CSV table of C-alpha atoms and ligand atoms in Angstrom, one decimal:
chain,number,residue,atom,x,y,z
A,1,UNK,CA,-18.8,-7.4,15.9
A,2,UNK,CA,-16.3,-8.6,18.2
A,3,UNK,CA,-12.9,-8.5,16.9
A,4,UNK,CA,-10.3,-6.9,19.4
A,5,UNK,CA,-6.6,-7.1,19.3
A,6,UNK,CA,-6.9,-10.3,21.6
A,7,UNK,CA,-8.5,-12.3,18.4
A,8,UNK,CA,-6.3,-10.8,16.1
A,9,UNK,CA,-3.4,-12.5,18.0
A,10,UNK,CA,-4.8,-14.9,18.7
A,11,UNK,CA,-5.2,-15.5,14.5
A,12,UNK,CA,-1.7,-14.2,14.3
A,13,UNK,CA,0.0,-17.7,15.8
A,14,UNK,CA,-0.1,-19.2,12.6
A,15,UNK,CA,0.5,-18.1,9.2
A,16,UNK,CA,-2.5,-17.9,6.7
A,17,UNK,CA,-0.4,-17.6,3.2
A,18,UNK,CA,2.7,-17.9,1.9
A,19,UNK,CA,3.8,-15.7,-1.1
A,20,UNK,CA,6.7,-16.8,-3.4
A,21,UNK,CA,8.4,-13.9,-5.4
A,22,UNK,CA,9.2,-15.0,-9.0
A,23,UNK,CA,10.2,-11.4,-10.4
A,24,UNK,CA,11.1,-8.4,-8.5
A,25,UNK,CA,11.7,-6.1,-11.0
A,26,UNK,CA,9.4,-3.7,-12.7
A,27,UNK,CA,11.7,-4.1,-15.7
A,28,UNK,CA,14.0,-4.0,-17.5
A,29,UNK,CA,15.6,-7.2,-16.5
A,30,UNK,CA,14.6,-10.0,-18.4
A,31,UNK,CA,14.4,-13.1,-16.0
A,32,UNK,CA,13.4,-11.0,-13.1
A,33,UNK,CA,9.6,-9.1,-13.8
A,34,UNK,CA,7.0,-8.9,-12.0
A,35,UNK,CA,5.5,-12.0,-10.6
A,36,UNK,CA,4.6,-13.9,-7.6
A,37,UNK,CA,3.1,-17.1,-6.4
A,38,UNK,CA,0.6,-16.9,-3.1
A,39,UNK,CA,-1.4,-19.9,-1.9
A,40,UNK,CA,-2.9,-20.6,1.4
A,41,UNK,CA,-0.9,-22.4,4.1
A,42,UNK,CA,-3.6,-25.2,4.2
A,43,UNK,CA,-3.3,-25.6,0.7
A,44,UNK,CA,-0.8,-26.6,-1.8
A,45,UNK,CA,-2.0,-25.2,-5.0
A,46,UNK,CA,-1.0,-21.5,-6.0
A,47,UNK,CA,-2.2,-19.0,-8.0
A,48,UNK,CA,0.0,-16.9,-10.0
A,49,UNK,CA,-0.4,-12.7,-9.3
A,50,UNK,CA,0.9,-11.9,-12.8
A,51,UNK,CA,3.3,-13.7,-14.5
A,52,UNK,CA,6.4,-11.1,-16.3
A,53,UNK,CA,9.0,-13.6,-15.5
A,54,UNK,CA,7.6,-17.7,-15.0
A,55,UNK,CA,9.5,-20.4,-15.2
A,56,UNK,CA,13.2,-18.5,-14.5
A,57,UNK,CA,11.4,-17.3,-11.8
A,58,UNK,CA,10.6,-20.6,-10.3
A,59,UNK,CA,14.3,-21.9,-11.0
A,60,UNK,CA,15.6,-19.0,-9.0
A,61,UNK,CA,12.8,-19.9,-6.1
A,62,UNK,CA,13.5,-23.5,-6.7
A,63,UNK,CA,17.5,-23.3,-5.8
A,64,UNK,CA,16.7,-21.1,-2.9
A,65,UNK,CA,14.6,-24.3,-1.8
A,66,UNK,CA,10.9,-22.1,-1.6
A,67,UNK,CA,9.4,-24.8,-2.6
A,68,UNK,CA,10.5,-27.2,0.5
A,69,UNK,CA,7.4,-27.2,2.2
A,70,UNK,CA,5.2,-29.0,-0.7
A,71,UNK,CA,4.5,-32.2,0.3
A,72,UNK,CA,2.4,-33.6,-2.7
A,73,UNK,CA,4.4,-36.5,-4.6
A,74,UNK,CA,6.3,-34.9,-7.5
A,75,UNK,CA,5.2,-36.1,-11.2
A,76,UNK,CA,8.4,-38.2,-12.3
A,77,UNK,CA,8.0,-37.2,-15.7
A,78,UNK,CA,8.4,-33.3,-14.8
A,79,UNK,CA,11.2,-31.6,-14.0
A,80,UNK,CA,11.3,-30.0,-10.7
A,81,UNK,CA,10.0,-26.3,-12.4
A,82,UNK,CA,7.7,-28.4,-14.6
A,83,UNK,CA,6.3,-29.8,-11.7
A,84,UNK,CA,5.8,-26.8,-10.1
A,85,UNK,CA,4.0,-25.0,-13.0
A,86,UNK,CA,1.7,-27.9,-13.9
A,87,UNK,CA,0.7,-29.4,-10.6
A,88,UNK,CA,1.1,-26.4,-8.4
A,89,UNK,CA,0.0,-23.1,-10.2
A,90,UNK,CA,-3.9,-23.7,-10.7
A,91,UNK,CA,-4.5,-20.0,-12.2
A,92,UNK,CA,-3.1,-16.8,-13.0
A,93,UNK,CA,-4.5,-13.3,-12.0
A,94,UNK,CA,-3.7,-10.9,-14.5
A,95,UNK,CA,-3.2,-7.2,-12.9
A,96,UNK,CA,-2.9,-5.6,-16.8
A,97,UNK,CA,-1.6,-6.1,-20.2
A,98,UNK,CA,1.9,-5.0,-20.2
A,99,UNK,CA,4.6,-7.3,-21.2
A,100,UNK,CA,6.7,-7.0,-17.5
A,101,UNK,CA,3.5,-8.3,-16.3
A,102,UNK,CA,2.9,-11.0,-18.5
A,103,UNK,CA,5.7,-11.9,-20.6
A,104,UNK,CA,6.3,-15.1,-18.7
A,105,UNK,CA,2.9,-16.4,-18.9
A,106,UNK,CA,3.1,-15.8,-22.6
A,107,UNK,CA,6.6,-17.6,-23.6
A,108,UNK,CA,5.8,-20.8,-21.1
A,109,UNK,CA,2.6,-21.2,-22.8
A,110,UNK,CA,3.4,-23.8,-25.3
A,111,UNK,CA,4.5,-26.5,-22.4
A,112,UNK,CA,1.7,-24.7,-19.6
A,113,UNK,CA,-0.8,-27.3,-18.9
A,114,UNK,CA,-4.4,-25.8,-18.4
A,115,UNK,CA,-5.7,-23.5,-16.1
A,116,UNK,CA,-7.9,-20.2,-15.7
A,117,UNK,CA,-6.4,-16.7,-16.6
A,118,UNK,CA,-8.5,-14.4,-14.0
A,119,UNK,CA,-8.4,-10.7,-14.8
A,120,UNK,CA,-11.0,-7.8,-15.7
A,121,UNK,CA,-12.4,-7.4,-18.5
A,122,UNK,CA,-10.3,-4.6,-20.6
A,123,UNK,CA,-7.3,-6.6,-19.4
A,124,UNK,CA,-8.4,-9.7,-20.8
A,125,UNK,CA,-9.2,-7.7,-24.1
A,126,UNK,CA,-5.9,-6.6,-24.3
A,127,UNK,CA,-4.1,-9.8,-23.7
A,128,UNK,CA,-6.5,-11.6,-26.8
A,129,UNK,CA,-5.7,-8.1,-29.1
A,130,UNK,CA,-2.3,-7.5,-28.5
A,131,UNK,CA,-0.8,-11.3,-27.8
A,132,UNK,CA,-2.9,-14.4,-28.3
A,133,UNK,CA,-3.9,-13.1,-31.9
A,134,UNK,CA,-1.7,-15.9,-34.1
A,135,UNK,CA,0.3,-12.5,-34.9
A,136,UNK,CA,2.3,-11.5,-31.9
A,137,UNK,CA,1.5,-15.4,-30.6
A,138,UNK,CA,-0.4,-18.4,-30.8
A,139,UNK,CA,-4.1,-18.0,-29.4
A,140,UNK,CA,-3.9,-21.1,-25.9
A,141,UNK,CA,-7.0,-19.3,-25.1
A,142,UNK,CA,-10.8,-20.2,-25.4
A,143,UNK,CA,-11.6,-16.9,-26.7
A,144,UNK,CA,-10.9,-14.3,-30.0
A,145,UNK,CA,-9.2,-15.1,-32.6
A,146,UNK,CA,-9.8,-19.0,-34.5
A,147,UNK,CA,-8.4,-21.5,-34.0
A,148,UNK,CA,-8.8,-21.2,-30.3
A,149,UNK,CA,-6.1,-23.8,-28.7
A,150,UNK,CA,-8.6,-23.2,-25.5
A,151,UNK,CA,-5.6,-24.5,-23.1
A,152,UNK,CA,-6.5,-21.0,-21.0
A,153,UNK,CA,-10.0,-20.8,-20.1
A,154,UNK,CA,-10.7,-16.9,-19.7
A,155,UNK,CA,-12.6,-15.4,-17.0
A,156,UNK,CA,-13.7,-11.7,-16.7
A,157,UNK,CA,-14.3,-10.7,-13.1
A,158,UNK,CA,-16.5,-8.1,-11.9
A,159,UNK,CA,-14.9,-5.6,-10.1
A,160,UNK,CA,-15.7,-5.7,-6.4
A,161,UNK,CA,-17.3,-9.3,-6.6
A,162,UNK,CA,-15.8,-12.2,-4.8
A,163,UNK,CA,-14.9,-15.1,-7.4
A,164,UNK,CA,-14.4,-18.4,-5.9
A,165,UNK,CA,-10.2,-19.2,-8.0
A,166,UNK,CA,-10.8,-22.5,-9.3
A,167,UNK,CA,-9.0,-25.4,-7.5
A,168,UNK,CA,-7.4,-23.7,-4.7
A,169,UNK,CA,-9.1,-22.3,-1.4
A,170,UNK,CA,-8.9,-18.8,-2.3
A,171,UNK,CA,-11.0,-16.1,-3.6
A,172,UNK,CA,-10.5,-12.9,-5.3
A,173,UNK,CA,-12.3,-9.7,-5.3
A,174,UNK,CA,-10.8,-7.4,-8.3
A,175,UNK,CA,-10.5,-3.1,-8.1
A,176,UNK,CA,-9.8,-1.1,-11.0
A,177,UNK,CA,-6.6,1.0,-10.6
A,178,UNK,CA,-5.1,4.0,-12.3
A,179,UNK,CA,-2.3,3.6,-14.9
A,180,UNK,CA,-1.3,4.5,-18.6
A,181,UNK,CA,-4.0,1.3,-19.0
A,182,UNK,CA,-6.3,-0.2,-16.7
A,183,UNK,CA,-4.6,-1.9,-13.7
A,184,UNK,CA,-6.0,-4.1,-11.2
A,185,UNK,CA,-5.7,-4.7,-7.3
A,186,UNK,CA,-6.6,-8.3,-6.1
A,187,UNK,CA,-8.2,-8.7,-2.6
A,188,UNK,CA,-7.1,-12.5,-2.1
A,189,UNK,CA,-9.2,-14.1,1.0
A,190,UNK,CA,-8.9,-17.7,2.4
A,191,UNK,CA,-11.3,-18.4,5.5
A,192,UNK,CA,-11.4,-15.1,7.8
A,193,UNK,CA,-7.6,-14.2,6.2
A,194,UNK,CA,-7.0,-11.3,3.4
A,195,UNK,CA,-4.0,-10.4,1.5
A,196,UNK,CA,-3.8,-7.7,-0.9
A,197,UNK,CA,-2.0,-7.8,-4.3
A,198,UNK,CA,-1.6,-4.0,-6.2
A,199,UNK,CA,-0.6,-4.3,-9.9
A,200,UNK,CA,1.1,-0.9,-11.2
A,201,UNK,CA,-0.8,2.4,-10.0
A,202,UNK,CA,0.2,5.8,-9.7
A,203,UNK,CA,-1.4,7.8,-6.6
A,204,UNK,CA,-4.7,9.5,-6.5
A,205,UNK,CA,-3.6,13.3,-6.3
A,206,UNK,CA,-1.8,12.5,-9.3
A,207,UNK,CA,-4.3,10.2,-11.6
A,208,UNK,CA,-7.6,12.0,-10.0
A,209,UNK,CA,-9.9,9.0,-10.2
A,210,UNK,CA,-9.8,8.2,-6.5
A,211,UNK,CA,-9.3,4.7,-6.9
A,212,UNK,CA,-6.9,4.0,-4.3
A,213,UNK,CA,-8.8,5.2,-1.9
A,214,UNK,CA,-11.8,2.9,-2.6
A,215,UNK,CA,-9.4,0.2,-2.1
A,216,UNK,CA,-8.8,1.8,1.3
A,217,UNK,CA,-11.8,2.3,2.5
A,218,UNK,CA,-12.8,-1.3,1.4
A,219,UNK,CA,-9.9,-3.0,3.2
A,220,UNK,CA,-10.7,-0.7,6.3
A,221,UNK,CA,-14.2,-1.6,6.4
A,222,UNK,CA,-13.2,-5.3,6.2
A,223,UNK,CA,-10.6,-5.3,8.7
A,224,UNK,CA,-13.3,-4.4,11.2
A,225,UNK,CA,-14.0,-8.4,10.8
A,226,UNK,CA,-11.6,-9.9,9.1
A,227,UNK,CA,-7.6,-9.8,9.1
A,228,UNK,CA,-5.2,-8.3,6.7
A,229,UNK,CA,-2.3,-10.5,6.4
A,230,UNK,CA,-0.4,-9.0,4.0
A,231,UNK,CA,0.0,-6.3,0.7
A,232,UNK,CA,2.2,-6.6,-1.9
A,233,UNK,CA,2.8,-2.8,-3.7
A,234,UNK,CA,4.6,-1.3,-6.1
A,235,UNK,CA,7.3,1.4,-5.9
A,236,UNK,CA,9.0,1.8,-9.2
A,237,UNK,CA,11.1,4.9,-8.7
A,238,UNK,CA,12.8,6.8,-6.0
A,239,UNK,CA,11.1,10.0,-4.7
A,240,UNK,CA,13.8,12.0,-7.3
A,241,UNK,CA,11.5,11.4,-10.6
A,242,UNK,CA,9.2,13.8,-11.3
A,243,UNK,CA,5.4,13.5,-11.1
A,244,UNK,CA,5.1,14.8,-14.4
A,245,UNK,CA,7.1,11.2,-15.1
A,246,UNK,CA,5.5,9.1,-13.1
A,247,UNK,CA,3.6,7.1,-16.1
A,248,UNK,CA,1.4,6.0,-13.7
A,249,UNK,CA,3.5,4.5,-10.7
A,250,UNK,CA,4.3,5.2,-6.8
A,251,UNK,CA,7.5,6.9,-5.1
A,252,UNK,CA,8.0,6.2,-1.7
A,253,UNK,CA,7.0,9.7,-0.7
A,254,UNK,CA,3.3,9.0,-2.9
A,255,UNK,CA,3.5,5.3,-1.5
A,256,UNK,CA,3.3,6.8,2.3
A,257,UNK,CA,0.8,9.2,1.7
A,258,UNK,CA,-1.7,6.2,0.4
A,259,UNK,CA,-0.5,4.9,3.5
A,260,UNK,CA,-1.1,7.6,5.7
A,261,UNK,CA,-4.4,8.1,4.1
A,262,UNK,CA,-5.3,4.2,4.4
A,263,UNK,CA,-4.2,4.4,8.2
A,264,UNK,CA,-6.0,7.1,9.3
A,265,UNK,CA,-9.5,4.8,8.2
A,266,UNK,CA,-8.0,1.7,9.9
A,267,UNK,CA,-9.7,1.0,13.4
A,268,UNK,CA,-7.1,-1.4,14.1
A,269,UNK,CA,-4.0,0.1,13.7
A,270,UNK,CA,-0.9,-2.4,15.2
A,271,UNK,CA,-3.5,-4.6,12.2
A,272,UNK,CA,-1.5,-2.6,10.0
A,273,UNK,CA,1.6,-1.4,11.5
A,274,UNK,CA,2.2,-5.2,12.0
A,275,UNK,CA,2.2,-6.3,8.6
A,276,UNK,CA,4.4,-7.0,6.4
A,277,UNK,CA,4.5,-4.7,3.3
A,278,UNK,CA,6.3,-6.1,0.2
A,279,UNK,CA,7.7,-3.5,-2.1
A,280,UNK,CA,7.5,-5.2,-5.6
A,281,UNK,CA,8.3,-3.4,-9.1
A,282,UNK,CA,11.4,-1.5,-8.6
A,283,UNK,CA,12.8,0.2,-11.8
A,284,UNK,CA,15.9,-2.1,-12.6
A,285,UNK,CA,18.7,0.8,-13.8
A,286,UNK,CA,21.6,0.3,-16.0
A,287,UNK,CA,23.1,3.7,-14.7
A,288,UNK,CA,26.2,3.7,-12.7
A,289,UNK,CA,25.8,5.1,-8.7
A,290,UNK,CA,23.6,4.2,-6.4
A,291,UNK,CA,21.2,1.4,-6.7
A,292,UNK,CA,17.5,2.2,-6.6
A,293,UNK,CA,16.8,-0.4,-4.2
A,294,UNK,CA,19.0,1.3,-1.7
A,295,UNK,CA,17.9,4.6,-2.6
A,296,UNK,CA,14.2,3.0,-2.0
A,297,UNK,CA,14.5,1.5,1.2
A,298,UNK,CA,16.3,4.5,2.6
A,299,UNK,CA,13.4,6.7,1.4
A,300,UNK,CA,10.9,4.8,3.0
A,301,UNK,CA,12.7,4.2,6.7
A,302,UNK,CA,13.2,8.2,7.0
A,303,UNK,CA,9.6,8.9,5.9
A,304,UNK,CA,8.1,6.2,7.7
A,305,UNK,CA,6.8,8.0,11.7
A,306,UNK,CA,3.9,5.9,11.2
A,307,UNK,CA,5.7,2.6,11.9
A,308,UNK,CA,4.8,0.7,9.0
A,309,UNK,CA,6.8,-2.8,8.2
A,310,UNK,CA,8.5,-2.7,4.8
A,311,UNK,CA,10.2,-5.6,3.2
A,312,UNK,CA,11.7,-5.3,-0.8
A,313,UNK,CA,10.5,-8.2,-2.4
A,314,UNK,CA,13.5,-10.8,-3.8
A,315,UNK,CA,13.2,-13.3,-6.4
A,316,UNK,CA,12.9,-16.6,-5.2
A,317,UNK,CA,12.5,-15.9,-1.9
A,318,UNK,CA,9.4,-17.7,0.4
A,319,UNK,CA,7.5,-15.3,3.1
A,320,UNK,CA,4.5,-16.4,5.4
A,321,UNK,CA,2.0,-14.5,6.4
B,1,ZN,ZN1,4.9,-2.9,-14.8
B,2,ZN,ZN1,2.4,-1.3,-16.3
């Protein structure tokens, strides 16, 4: 193996993805839940990392001008967020059931064209159960209950097996995480390039299943040959809550000592420092004082001696990668 720092700057000239941020939120704000849009660079043709807030997410991006850099000849019988969801979003990844997480996916559904809904296999139980059951919504899936409307075609992955994502130049290699339900992480790759997408987890010395960690050890492992680009991971409350309340989720105090942990295995370790980090899920509050994005970001500069690069996700906003 030969990948010193010189390769890795030499890789580092030009961006390898670009990662759109629908939703910021980890509720309660309608309009704003988790969601985000990655594609490769070389590419213009996304795939959605969950979907709790879609096509207000894509307005919001829309009048910041993310979308700018697409190219491709618009369909003049879409609107600009029509265009965007039917020509541009070839698949969604599905971290886990809950509605922050899919909410959007669900209420577009009736004017989404088709595409692939990528997700393990208990998550993709859950959304046929809970949702597309002609009870809580109509079934646009090709699976459970009948009449299947079959716009969605529904893929299981395997966890920790590379999937080709249909129509874009991406692949995805799925880990189960820890939370009230079973939660995903998404290792995205394009070429030699990886990015890293966490839906909601709470930390190992909490949940005990060590799952975290295999992600770690995975993405340290990889990174002896490949090149993490970027990591999008949650934070939902500031280090006040107690664990005993955590319902599965990360603090910035637990969020650093996943960190720490995952630095310690990294060979390459400007790779990491480097990177940017996007903070997604923060616990919208309807409480008066200070908000919990400040209280957030604050927590995680003081704590942060190992030099880490941490940016709170906004809706609508573009980053490269
Ligand atoms: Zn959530
Ligand atoms: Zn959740």
């Amino acid at each position: 193996m030969s990948s010193g720092p010189t390769n890795i700057n030499k890789l580092h000239t030009k961006p390898a993805f670009e990662l759109i941020t629908l939703g910021d939120t980890g509720g309660i704000k309608d309009g704003n839940l988790s969601a985000f849009l990655l594609r490769s660079v070389e590419d213009e043709n996304f795939v959605a990392l969950d979907a709790g807030t879609l096509v207000n997410g894509i307005d919001v991006a829309l009048a910041a001008y993310a979308f700018t850099g697409l190219t491709t000849t618009p369909d003049s019988n879409l609107r600009a967020n029509g265009n965007v969801l039917h020509n541009h979003v070839k698949a969604y990844l599905i971290s886990h059931g809950h509605l922050d997480h899919v909410g959007g996916l669900l209420v577009a559904s009736p004017a989404d064209n088709s595409k692939p809904i990528y997700a393990l296999k208990s998550v993709n139980s859950t959304m046929s159960e809970t949702y597309f059951n002609w009870l809580a919504w109509a079934n646009f899936t090709d699976r459970g209950i009948e009449p299947k409307l079959n716009k969605y075609k529904v893929v299981d992955l395997t966890p920790q097996q590379q999937t080709p994502i249909q129509n874009t130049n991406l692949t995805v290699t799925a880990f189960s995480l820890s939370h009230p339900l079973e939660s995903t992480a998404f290792v995205i790759e394009s070429n030699n390039d990886m990015f890293v997408y966490f839906g909601d987890t709470g930390p190992d010395d909490v949940e005990k299943q060590g799952k975290l960690n295999a992600i770690w050890e995975y993405l340290a492992q990889q990174m002896k040959s490949k090149v993490l680009r970027g990591m999008v991971i949650e934070v939902s409350f500031p280090n006040k809550q107690p664990d005993n309340l955590l319902f599965g989720h990360l603090t910035p105090k637990w969020l650093m000592q996943e960190l720490t942990r995952f630095h310690a295995m990294v060979e390459n370790k400007a790779q990491l420092t480097n990177m940017n980090i996007v903070i997604s899920h923060i616990k919208y509050s309807l409480k008066a004082g200070e908000d919990p994005r400040v209280t957030i970001k604050r927590e995680l500069n003081e704590a942060n001696r190992l030099g880490f690069t941490f940016t709170l996700a906004e809706q609508g906003q573009s980053l490269v990668f």
